[in-house]
mmCIF file of C-alpha atoms (C1' of nucleotides) in Angstrom:
data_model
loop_
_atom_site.group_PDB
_atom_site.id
_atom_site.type_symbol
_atom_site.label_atom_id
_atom_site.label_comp_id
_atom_site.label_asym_id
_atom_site.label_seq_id
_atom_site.Cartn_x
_atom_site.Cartn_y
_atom_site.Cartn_z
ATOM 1 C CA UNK F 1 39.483 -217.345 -45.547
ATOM 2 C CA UNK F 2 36.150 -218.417 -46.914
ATOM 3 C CA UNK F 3 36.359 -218.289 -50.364
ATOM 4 C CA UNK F 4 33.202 -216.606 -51.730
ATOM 5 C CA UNK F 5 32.175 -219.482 -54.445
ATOM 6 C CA UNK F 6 31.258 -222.204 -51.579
ATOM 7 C CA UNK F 7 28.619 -223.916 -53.391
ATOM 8 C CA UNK F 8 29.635 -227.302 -55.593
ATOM 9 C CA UNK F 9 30.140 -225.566 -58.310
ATOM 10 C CA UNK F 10 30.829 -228.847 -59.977
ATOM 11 C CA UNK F 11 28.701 -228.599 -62.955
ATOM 12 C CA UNK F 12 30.407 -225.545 -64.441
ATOM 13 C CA UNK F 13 33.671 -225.137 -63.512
ATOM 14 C CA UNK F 14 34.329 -228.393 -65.944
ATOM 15 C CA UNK F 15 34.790 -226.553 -69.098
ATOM 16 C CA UNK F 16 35.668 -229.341 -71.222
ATOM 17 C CA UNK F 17 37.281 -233.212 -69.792
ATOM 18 C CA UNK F 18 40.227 -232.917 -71.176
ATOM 19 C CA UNK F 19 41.064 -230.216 -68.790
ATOM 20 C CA UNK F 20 42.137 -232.511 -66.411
ATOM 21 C CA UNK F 21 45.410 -231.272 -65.840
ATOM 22 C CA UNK F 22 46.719 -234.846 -63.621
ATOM 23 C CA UNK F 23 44.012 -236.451 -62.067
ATOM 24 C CA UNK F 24 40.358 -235.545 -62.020
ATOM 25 C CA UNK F 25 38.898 -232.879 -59.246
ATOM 26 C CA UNK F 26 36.062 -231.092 -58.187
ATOM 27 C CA UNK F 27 37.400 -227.563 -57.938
ATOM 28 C CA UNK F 28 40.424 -227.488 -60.089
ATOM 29 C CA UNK F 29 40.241 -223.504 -59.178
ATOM 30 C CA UNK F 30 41.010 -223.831 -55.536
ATOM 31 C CA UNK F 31 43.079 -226.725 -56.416
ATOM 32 C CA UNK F 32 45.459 -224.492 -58.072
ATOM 33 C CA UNK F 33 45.270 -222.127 -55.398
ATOM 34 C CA UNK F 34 45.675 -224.673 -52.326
ATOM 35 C CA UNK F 35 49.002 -226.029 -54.750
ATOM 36 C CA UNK F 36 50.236 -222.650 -55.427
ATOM 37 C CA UNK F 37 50.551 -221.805 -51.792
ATOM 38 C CA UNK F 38 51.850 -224.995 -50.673
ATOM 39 C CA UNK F 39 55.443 -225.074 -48.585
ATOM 40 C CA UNK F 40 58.200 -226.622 -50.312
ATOM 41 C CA UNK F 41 59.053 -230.405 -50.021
ATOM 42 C CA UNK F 42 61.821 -229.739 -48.348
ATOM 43 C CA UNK F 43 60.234 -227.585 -46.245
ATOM 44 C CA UNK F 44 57.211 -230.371 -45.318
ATOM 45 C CA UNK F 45 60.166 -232.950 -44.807
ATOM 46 C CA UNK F 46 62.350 -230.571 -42.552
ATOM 47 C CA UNK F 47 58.987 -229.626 -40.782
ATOM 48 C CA UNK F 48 57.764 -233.581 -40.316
ATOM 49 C CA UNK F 49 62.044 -234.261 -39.213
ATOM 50 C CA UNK F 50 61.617 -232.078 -36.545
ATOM 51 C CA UNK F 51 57.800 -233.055 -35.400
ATOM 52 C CA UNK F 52 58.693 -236.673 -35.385
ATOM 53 C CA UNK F 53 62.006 -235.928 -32.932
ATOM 54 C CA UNK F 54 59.134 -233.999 -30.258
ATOM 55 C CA UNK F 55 56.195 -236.271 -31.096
ATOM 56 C CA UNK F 56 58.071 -239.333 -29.445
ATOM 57 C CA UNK F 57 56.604 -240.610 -25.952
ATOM 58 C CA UNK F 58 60.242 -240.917 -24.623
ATOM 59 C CA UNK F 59 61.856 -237.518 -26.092
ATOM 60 C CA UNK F 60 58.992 -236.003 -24.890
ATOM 61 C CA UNK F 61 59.360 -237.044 -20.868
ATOM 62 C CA UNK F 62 63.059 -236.162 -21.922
ATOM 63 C CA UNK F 63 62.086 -232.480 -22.852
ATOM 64 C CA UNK F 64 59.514 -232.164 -19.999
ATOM 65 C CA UNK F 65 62.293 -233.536 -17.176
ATOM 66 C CA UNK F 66 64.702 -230.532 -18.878
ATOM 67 C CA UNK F 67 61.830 -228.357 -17.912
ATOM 68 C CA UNK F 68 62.829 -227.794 -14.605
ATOM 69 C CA UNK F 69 66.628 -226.907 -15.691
ATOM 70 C CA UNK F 70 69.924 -228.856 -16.941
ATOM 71 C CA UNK F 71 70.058 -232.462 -16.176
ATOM 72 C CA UNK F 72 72.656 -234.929 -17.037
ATOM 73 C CA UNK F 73 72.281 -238.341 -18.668
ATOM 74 C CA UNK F 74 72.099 -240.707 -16.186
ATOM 75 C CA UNK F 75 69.704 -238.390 -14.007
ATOM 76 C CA UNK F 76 67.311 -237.973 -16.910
ATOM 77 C CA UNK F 77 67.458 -242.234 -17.434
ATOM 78 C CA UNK F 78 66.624 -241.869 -13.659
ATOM 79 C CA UNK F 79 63.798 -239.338 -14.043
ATOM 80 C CA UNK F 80 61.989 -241.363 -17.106
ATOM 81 C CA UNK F 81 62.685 -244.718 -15.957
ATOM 82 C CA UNK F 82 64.300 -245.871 -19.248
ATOM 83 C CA UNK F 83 68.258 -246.955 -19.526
ATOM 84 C CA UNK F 84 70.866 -244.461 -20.327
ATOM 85 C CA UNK F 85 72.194 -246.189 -23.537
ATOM 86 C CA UNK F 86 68.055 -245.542 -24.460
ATOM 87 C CA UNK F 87 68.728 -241.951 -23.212
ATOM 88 C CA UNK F 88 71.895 -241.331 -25.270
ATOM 89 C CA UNK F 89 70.122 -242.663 -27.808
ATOM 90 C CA UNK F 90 67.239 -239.943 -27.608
ATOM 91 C CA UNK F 91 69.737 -237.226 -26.754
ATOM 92 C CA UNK F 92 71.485 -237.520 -29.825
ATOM 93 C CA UNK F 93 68.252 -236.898 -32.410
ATOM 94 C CA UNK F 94 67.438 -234.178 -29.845
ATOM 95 C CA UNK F 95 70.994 -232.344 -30.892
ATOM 96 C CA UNK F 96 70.644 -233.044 -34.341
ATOM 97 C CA UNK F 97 67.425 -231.513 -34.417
ATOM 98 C CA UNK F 98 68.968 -228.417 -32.274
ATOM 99 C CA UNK F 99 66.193 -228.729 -29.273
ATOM 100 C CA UNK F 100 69.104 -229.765 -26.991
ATOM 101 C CA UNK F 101 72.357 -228.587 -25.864
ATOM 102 C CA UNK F 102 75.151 -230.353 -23.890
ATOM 103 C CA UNK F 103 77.912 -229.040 -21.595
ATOM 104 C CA UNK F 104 80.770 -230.962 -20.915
ATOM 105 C CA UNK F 105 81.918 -230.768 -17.390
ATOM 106 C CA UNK F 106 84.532 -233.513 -16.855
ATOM 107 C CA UNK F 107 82.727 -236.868 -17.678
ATOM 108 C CA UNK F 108 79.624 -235.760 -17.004
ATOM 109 C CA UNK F 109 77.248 -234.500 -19.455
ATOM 110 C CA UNK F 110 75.023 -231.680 -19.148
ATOM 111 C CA UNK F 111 72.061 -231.472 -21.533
ATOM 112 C CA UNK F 112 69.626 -228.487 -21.603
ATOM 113 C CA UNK F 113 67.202 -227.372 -23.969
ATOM 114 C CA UNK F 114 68.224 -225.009 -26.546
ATOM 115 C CA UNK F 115 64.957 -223.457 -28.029
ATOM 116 C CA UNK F 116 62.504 -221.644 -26.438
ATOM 117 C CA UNK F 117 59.861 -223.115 -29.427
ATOM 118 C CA UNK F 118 59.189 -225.858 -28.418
ATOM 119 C CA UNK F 119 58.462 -225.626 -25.219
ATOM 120 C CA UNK F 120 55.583 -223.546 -26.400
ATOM 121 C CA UNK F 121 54.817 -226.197 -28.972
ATOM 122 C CA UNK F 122 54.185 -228.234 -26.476
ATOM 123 C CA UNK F 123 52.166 -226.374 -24.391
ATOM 124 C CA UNK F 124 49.972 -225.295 -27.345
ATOM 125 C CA UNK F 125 49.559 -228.968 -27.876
ATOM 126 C CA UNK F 126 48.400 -228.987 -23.988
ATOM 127 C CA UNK F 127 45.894 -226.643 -24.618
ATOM 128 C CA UNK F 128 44.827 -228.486 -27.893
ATOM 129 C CA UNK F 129 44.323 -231.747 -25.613
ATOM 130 C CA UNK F 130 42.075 -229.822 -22.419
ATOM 131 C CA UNK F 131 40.371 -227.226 -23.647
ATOM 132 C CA UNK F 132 37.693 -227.255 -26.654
ATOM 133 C CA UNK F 133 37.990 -226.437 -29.949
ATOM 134 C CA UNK F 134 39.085 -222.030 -30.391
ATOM 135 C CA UNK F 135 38.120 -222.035 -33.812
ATOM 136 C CA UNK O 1 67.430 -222.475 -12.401
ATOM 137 C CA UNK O 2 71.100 -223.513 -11.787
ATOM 138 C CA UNK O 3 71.194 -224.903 -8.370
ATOM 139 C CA UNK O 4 74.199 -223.710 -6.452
ATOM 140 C CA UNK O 5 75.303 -227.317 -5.507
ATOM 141 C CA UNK O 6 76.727 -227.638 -9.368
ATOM 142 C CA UNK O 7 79.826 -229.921 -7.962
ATOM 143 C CA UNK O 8 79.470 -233.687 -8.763
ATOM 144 C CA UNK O 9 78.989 -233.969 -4.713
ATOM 145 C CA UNK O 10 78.220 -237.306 -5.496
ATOM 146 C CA UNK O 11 80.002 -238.913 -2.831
ATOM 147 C CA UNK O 12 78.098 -237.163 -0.003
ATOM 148 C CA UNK O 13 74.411 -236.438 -2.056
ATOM 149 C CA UNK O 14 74.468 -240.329 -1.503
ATOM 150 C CA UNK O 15 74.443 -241.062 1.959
ATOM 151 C CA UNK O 16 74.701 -244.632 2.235
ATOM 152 C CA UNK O 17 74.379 -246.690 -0.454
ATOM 153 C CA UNK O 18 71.409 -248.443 -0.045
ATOM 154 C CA UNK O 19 69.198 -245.468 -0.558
ATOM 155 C CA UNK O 20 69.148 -245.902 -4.359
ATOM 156 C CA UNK O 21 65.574 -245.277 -5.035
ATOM 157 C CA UNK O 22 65.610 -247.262 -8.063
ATOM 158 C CA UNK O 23 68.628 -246.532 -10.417
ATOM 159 C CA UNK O 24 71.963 -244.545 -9.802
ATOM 160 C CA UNK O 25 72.282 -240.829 -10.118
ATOM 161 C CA UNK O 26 74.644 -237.753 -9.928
ATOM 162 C CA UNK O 27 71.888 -235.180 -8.875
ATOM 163 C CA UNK O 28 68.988 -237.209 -6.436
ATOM 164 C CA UNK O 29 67.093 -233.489 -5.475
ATOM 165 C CA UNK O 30 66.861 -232.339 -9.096
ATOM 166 C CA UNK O 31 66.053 -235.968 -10.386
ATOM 167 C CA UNK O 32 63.118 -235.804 -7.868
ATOM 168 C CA UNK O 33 61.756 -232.164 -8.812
ATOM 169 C CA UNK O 34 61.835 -233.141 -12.301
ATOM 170 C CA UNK O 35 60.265 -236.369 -11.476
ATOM 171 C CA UNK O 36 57.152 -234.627 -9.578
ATOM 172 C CA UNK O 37 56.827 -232.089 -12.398
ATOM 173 C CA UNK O 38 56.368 -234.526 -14.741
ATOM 174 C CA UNK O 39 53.439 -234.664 -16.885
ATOM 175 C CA UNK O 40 50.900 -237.902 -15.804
ATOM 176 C CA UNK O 41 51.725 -241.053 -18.708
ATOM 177 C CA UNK O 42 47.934 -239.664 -20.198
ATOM 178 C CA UNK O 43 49.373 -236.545 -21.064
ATOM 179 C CA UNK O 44 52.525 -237.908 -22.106
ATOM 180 C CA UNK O 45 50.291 -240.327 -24.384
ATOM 181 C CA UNK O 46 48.327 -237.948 -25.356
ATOM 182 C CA UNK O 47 50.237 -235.388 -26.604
ATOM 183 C CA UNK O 48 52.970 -237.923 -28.446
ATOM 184 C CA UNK O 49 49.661 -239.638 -30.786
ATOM 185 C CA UNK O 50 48.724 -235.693 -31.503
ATOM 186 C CA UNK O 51 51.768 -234.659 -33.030
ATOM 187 C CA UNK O 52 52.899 -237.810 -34.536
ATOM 188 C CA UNK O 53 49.524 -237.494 -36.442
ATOM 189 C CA UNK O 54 50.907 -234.056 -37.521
ATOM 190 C CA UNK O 55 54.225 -234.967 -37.967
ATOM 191 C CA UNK O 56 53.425 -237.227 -40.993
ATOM 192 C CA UNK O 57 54.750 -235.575 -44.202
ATOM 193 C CA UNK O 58 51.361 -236.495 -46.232
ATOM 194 C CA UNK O 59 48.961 -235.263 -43.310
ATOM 195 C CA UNK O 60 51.544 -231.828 -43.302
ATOM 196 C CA UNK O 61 51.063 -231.291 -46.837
ATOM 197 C CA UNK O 62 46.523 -231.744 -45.737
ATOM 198 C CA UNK O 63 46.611 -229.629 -43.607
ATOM 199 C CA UNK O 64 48.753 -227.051 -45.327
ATOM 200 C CA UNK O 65 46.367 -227.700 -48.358
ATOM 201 C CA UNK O 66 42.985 -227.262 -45.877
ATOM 202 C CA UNK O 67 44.656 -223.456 -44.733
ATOM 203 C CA UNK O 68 43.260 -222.123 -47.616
ATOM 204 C CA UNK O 69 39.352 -222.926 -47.286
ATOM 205 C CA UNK O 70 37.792 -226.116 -47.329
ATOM 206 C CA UNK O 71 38.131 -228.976 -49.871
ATOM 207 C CA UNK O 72 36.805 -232.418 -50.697
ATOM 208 C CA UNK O 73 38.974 -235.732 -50.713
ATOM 209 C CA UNK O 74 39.872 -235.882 -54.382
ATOM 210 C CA UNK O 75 40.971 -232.060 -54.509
ATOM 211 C CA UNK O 76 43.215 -232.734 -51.769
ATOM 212 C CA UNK O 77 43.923 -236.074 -53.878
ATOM 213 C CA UNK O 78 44.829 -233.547 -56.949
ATOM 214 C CA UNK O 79 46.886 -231.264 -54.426
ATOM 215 C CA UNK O 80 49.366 -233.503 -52.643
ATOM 216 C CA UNK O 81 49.041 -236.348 -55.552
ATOM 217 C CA UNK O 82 48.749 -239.120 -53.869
ATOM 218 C CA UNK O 83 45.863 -241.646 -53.987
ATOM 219 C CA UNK O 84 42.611 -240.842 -52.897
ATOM 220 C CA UNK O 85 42.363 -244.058 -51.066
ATOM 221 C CA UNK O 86 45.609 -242.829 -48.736
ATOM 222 C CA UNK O 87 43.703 -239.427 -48.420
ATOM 223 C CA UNK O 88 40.949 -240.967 -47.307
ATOM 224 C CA UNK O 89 43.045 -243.313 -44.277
ATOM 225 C CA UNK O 90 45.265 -240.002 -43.417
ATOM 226 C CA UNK O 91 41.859 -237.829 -43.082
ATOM 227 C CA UNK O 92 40.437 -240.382 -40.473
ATOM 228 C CA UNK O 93 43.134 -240.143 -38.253
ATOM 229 C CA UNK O 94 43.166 -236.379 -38.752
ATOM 230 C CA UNK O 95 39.380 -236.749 -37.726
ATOM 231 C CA UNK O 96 39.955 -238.716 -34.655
ATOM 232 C CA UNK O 97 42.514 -236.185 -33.261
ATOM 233 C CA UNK O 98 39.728 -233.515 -33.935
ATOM 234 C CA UNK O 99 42.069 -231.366 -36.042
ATOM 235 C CA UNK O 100 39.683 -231.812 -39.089
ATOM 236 C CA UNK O 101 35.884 -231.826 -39.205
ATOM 237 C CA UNK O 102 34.388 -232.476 -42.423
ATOM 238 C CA UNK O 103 31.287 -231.636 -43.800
ATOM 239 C CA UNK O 104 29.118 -233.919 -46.196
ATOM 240 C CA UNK O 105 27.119 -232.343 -49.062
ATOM 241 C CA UNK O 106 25.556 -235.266 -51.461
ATOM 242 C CA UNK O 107 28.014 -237.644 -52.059
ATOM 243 C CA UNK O 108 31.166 -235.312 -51.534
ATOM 244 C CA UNK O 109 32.597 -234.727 -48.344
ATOM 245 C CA UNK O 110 34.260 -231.504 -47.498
ATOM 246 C CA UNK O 111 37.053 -231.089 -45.329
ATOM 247 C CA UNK O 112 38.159 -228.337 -43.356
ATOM 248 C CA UNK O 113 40.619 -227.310 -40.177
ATOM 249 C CA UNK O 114 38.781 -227.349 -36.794
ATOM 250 C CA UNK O 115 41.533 -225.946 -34.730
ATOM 251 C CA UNK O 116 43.851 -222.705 -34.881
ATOM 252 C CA UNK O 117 46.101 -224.241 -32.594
ATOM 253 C CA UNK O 118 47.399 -226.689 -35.167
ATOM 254 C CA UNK O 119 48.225 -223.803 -37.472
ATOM 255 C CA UNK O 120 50.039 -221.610 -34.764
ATOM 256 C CA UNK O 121 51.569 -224.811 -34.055
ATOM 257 C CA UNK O 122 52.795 -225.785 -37.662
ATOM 258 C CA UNK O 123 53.942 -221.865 -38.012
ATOM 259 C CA UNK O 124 56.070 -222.425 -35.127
ATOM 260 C CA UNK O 125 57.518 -225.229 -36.487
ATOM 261 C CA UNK O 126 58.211 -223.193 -38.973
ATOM 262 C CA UNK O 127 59.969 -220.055 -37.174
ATOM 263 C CA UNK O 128 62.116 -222.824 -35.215
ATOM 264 C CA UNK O 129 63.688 -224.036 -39.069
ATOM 265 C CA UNK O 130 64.267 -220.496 -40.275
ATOM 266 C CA UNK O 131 65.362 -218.180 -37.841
ATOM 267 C CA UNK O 132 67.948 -219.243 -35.171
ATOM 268 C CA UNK O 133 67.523 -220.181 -31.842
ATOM 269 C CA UNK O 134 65.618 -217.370 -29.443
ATOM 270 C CA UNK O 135 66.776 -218.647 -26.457
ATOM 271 C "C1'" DA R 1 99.475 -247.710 -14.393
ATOM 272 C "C1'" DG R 2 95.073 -249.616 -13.385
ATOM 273 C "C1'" DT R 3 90.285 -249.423 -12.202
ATOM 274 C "C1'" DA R 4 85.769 -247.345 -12.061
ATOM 275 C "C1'" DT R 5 82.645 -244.196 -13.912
ATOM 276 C "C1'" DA R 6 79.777 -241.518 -17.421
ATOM 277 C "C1'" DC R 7 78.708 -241.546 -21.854
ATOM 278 C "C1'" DC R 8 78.589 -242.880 -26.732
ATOM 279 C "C1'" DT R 9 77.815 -246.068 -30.676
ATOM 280 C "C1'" DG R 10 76.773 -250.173 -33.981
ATOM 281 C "C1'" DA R 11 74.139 -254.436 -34.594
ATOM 282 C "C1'" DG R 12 69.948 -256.761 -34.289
ATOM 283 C "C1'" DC R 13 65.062 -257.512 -33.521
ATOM 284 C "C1'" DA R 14 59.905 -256.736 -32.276
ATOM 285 C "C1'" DG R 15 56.410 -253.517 -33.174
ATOM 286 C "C1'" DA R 16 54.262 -249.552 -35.588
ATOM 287 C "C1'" DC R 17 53.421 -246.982 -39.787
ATOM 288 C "C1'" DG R 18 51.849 -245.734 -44.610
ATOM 289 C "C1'" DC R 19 50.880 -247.169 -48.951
ATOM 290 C "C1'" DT R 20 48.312 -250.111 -52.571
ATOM 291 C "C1'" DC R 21 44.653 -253.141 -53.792
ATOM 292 C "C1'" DA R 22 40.119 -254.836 -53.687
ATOM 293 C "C1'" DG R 23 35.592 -254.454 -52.179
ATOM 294 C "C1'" DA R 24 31.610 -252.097 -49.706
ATOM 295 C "C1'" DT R 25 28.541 -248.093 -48.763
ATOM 296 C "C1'" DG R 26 25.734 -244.240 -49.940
ATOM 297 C "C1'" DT R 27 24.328 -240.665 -53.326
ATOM 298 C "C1'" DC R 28 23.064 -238.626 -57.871
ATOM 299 C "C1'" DC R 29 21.268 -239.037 -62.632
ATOM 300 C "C1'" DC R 30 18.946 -241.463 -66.536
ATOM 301 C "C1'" DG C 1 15.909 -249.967 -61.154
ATOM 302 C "C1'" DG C 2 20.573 -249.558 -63.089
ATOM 303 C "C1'" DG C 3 24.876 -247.266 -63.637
ATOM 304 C "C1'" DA C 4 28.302 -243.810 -62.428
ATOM 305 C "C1'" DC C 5 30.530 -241.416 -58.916
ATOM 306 C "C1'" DA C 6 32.695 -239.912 -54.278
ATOM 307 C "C1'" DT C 7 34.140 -241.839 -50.343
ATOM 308 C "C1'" DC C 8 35.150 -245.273 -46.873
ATOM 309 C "C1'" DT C 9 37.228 -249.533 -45.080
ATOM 310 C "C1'" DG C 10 39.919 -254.086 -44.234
ATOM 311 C "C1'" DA C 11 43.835 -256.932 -45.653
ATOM 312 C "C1'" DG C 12 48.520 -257.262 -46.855
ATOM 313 C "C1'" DC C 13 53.301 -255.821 -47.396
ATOM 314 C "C1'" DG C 14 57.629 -253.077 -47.422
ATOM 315 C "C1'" DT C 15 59.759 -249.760 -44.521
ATOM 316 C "C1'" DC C 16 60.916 -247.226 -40.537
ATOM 317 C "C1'" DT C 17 61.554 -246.837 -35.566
ATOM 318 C "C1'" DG C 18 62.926 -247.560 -30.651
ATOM 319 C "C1'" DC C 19 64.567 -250.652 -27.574
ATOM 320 C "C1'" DT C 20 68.291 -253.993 -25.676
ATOM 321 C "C1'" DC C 21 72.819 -255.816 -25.777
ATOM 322 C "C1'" DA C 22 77.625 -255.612 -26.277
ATOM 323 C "C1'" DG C 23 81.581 -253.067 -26.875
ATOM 324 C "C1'" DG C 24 84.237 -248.608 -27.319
ATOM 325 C "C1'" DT C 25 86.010 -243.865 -25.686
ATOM 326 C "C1'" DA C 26 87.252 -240.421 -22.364
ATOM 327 C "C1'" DT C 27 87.780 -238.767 -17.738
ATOM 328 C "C1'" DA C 28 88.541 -239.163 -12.558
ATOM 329 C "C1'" DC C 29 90.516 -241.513 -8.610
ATOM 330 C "C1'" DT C 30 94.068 -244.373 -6.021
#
DNA sequence: AGTATACCTGAGCAGACGCTCAGATGTCCC
DNA sequence: GGGACATCTGAGCGTCTGCTCAGGTATACT
């Protein structure tokens, strides 16, 4: 959405100083505009909660090892090379953060992931890492 | 893709005891499928330092501002009010993951998104916190 | 009952992260 | 040239994070 009035546009849209509504800016126009549409706080923290949980190195072998189907704990501290108290660790953001799921079959513990989301979050960030730039 | 040996069958998946790869498991065929799927360390890497630039509240509430056109560093100062020192650290790391190019007229430096993925990738977030789980 | 197994959980510590502060760079205007 | 401005950058510090270690809980087997 390329706003129409591109140019610096510095010189007049300074009516008067004391305008400054907080702090000073360049375009207080689009300023407005960019604030107006801007997601909640809670929103931004619920969104950066749930970006941190994926963006991990560990929870992300974790969700690429559940891939392939339902795993249980010491399999997946098997697959990723890490220890399982590590694992349970991990697990447990993942089912706060509903990405996982477990199933309880007699000791064992059978995680799986819940939401098909994120696996295409992560393969949009794929794409974002090989190919060039879409737009 | 639930296997149809679901059992424990622990006691004879492990032939003789000494044929621990490396660690215990309960499931040594679907430890090793998930283990050849996996994603090379790189990737792994790779992806985890992309989104855990994005996941960052501050560069969330950037690139939110950026979705509406292109702005310089003390407009986005004005919209997320924070310092335009910070801006100016949380826009280089932004640059460096090529999910913002910036554009230098005079002594002002203009900002803008360089990749749809990141948006389609933020709306997902998104989707994932509203609605409920799609599978 | 008693032991072994699979998993969970709290404490503690090394490393990473994000902000502020101070200073440097490059540009515009007189 | 001199000053103001927009931006960038390095140092420093408080905070958060992810691991290990030790112990706890629940289930299966003899």
């Amino acid at each position: 959405m390329t706003t129409p009035a591109r140019r610096p546009a510095a010189d007049q849209a300074l009516p008067d100083p004391d305008a400054r509504c907080e702090v000073r800016c360049l375009h207080p126009q689009e300023v407005a505009q960019a604030r107006a549409e801007q997601p909640g706080p809670a929103d931004i923290e619920a969104a950066s909660t749930l970006l941190k949980v994926i963006a991990d190195p560990t929870r992300l072998k974790l969700l690429s090892a559940l891939r392939t189907g339902e795993l249980c704990v010491c399999d997946l501290s098997a697959v990723i090379g890490l220890s399982e108290s590590a694992v349970s660790h991990q697990l447990r953001l993942l089912r706060e953060q509903r990405i996982v799921t477990v199933r309880r079959q007699g000791r064992v513990a059978y995680y799986r992931l819940l939401d098909a989301h994120v696996t295409t979050l992560i393969g949009g960030v794929l794409d974002h890492l090989r190919g060039p730039v879409p737009a």
